[in-house]
GROMACS .gro file of C-alpha atoms in nm:
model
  229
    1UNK     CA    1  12.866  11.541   9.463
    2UNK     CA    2  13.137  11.335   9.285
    3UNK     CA    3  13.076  10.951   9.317
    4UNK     CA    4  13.404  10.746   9.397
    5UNK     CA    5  13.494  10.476   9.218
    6UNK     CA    6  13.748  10.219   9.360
    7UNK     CA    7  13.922  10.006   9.033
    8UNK     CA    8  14.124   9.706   9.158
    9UNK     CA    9  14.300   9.543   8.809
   10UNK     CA   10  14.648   9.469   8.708
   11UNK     CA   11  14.575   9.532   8.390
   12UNK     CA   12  14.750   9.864   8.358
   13UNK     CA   13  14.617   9.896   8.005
   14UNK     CA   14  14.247   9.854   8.086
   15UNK     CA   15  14.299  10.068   8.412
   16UNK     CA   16  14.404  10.318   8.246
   17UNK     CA   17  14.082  10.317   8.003
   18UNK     CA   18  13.874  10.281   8.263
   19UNK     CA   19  13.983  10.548   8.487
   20UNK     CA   20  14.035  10.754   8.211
   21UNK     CA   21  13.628  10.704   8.108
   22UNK     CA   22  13.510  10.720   8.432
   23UNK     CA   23  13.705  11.052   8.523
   24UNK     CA   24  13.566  11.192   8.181
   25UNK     CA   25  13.197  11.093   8.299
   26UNK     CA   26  13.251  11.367   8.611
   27UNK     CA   27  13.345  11.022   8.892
   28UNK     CA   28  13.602  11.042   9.096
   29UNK     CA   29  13.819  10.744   9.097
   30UNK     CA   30  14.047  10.534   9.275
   31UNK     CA   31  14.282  10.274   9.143
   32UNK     CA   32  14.511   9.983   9.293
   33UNK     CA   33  14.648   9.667   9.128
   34UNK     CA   34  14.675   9.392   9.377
   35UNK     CA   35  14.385   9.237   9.647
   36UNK     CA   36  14.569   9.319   9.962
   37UNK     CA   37  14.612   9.732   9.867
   38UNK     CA   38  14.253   9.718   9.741
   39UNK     CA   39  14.122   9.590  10.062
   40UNK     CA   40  14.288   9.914  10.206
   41UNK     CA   41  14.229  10.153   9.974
   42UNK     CA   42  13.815  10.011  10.011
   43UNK     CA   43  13.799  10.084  10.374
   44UNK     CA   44  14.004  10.368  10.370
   45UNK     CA   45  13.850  10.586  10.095
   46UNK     CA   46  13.493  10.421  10.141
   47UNK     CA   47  13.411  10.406   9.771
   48UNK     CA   48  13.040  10.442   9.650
   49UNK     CA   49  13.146  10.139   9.402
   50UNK     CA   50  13.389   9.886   9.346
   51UNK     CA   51  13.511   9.741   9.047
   52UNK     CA   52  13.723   9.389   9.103
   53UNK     CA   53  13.902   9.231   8.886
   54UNK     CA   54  13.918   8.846   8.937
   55UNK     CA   55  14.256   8.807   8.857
   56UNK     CA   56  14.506   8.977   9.015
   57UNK     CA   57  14.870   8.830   9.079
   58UNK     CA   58  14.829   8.821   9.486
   59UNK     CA   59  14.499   8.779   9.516
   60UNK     CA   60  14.182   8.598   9.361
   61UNK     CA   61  13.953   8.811   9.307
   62UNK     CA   62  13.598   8.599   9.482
   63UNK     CA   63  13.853   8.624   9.816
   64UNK     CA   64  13.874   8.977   9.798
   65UNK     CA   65  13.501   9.015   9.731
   66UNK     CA   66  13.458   8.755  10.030
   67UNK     CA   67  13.641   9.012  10.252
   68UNK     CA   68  13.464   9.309  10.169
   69UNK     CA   69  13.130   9.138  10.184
   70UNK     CA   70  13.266   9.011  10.577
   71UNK     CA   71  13.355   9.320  10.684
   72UNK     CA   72  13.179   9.567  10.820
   73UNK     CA   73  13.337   9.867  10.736
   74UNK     CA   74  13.326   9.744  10.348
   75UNK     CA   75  13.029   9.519  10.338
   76UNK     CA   76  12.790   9.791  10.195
   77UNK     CA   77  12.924   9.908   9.921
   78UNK     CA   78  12.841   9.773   9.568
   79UNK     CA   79  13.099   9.540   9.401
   80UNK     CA   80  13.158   9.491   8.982
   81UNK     CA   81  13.325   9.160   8.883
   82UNK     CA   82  13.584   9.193   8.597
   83UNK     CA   83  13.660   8.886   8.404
   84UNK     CA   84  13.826   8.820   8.069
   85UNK     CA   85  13.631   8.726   7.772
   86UNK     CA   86  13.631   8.346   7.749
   87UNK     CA   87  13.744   8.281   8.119
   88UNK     CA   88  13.511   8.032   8.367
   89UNK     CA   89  13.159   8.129   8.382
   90UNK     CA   90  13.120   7.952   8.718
   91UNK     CA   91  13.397   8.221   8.880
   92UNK     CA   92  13.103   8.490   8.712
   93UNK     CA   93  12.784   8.297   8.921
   94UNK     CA   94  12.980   8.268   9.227
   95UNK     CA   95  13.039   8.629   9.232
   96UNK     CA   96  12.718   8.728   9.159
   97UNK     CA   97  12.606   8.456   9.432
   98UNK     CA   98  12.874   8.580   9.712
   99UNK     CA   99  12.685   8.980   9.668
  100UNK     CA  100  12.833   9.138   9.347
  101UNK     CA  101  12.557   9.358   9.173
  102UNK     CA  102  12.693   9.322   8.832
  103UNK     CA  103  12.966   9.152   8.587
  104UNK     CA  104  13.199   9.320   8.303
  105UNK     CA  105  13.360   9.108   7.994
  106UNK     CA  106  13.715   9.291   7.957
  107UNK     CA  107  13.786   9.479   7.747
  108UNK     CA  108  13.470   9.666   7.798
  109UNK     CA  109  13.272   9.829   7.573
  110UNK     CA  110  13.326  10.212   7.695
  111UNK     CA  111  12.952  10.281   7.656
  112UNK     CA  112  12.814  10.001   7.814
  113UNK     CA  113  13.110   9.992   8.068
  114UNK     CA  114  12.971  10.354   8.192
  115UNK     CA  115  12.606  10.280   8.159
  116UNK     CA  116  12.656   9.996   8.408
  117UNK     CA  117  12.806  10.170   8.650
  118UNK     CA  118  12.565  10.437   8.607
  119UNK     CA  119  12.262  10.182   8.683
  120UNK     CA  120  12.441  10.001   8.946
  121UNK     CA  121  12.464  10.328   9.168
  122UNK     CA  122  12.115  10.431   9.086
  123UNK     CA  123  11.945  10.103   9.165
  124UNK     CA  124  12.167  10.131   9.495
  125UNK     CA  125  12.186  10.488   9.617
  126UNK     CA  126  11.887  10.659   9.453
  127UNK     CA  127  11.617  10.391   9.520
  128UNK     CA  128  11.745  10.349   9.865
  129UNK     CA  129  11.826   9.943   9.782
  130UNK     CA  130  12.138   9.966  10.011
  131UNK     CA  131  12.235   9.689  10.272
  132UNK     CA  132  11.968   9.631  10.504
  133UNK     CA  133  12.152   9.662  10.818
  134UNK     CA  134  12.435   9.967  10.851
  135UNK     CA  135  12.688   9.959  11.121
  136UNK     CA  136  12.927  10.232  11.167
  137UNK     CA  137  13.067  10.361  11.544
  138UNK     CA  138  12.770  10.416  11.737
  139UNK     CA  139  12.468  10.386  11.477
  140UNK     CA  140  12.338  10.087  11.411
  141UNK     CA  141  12.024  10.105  11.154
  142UNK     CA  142  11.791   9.827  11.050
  143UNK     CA  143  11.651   9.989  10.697
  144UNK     CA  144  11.397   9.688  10.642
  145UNK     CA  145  11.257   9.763  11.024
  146UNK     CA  146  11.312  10.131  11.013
  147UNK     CA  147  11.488  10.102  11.353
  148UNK     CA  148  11.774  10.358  11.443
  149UNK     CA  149  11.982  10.239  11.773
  150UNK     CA  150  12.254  10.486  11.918
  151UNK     CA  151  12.500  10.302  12.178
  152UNK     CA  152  12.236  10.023  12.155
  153UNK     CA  153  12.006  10.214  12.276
  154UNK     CA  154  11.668  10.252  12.001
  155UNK     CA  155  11.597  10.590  11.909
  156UNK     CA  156  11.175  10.678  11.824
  157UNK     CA  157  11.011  10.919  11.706
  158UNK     CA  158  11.210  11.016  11.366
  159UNK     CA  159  10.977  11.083  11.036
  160UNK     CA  160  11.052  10.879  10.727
  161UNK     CA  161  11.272  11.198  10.621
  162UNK     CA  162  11.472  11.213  10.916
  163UNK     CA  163  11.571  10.865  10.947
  164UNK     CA  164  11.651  10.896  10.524
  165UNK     CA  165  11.859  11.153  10.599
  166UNK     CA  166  12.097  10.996  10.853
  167UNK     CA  167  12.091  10.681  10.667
  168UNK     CA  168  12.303  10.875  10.376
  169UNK     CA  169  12.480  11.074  10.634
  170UNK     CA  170  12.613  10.702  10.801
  171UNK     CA  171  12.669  10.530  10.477
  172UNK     CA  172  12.922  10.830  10.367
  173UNK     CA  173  13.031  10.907  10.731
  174UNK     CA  174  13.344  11.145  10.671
  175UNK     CA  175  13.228  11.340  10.353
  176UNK     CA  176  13.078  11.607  10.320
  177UNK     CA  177  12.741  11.627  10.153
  178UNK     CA  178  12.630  11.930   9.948
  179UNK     CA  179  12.307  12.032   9.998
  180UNK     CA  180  12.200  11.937   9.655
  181UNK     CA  181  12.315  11.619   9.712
  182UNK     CA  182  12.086  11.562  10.007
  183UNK     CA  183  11.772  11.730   9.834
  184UNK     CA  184  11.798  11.509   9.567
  185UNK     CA  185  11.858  11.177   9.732
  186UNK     CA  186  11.615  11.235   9.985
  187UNK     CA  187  11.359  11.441   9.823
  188UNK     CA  188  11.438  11.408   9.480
  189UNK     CA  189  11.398  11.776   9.417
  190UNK     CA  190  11.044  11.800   9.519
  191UNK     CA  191  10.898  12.175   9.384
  192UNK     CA  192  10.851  12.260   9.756
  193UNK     CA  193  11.131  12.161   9.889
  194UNK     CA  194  11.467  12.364   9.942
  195UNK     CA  195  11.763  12.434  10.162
  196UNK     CA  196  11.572  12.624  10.455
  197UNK     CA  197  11.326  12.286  10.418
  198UNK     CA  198  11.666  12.048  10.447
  199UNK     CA  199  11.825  12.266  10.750
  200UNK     CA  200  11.446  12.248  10.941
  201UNK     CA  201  11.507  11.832  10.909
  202UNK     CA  202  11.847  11.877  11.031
  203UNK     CA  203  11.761  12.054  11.331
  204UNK     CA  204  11.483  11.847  11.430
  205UNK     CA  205  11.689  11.477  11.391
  206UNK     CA  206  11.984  11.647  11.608
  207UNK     CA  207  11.730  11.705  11.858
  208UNK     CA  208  11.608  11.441  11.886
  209UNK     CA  209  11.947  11.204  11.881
  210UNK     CA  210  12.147  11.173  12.207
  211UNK     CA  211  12.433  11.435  12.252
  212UNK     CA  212  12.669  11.185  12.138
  213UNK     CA  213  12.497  11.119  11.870
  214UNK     CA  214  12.422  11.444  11.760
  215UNK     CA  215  12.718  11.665  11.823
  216UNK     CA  216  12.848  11.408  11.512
  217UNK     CA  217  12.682  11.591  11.229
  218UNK     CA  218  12.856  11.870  11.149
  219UNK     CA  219  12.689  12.162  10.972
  220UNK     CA  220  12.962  12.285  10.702
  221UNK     CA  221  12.851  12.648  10.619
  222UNK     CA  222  12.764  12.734  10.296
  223UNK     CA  223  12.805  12.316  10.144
  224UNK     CA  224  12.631  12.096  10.318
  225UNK     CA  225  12.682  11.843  10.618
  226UNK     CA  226  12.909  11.554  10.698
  227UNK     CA  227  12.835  11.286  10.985
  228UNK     CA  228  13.179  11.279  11.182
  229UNK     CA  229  13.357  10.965  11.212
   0.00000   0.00000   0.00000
């Protein structure tokens, strides 16, 4: 599976590097050049990472990242500050204070640029270091607790796998997860572990979710599943 990548710069020089890189390194990415269409495009196309510029011509960029840590719908997914080289440190430590994971000096170095990225979304989606509370629709999910509520109500009785499982399946609510995908964010490829092994986990959490619930995850022959929104 393709991560997406969200780039919000009016630099149309360095956005055009960037995407350019990124698209090279096998991401799929999204780009906008003012705060107000980022915003959007963020809870629209639910990125896997964001990359903010901090100045943009209708928007600062810590009040953009201020929204998108606020809301709900935007405030788990990972944020990179841009800045220009010699511009206030203090806008830097703010970000990083207000939930950004990381900072990049424009113009970027293209290797470093990439390698950054590449840790940020590691450190977040493969190690499971998410936001510790998910909201979306129904699901509410405490990771810290390992509680799973469905219309409020607290569902028990799920194995560490299971409730792994529809922790990804939340977070990217709407796409459509290839079965590698799954195996190796929940399993990491384990030797003993395959797609009979994922379906068996599959039918076991929908069982034991309410029909509400469970009639959500969609099996999508032959791919994967997707948790409908």
């Amino acid at each position: 599976m393709r991560e997406k990548i969200l780039i919000i710069d009016d630099d149309h020089g360095v956005l055009k590097l960037m995407k350019y890189v990124l698209e090279r390194e096998k991401f799929s990415v999204v780009t906008c050049s003012c705060g107000e269409d980022g915003i959007e495009k963020a809870r629209e196309s639910k990125p896997d990472l964001i990359i903010l510029d901090l100045k943009l011509p209708d928007m600062h960029g810590l009040d953009i990242l201020k929204i998108l840590k606020k809301d709900k719908t935007t405030s788990y997914i990972p944020v990179i500050i841009l800045t220009a080289q010699g511009k206030s440190e203090m806008d830097v430590v703010r970000g990083l204070e207000m939930g950004a994971e990381d900072y990049i000096v424009k113009p970027p170095r293209l290797r470093e640029f990439v390698s950054r990225v590449r840790v940020v979304l590691r450190r977040l989606y493969y190690n499971g270091e998410v936001e510790d509370v998910l909201e979306r629709g129904m699901f509410y999910i405490n990771l810290s607790r390992n509680i799973i509520k469905v219309n409020g109500q607290e569902i028990k009785g799920l194995t560490q796998k299971e409730f792994d499982l529809l922790c990804i399946l939340i977070r990217k609510s709407g796409q459509v997860l290839k079965h590698e995908y799954l195996l190796e964010t929940v399993w990491g490829y384990e030797s003993n572990v395959n797609t009979q092994t994922l379906k068996t986990h599959i039918k076991n959490l929908r069982r034991k979710l309410p029909t509400e619930a469970k009639n959500k995850i969609q099996t999508i022959r032959g791919i994967g599943y997707r948790l409908e929104e």
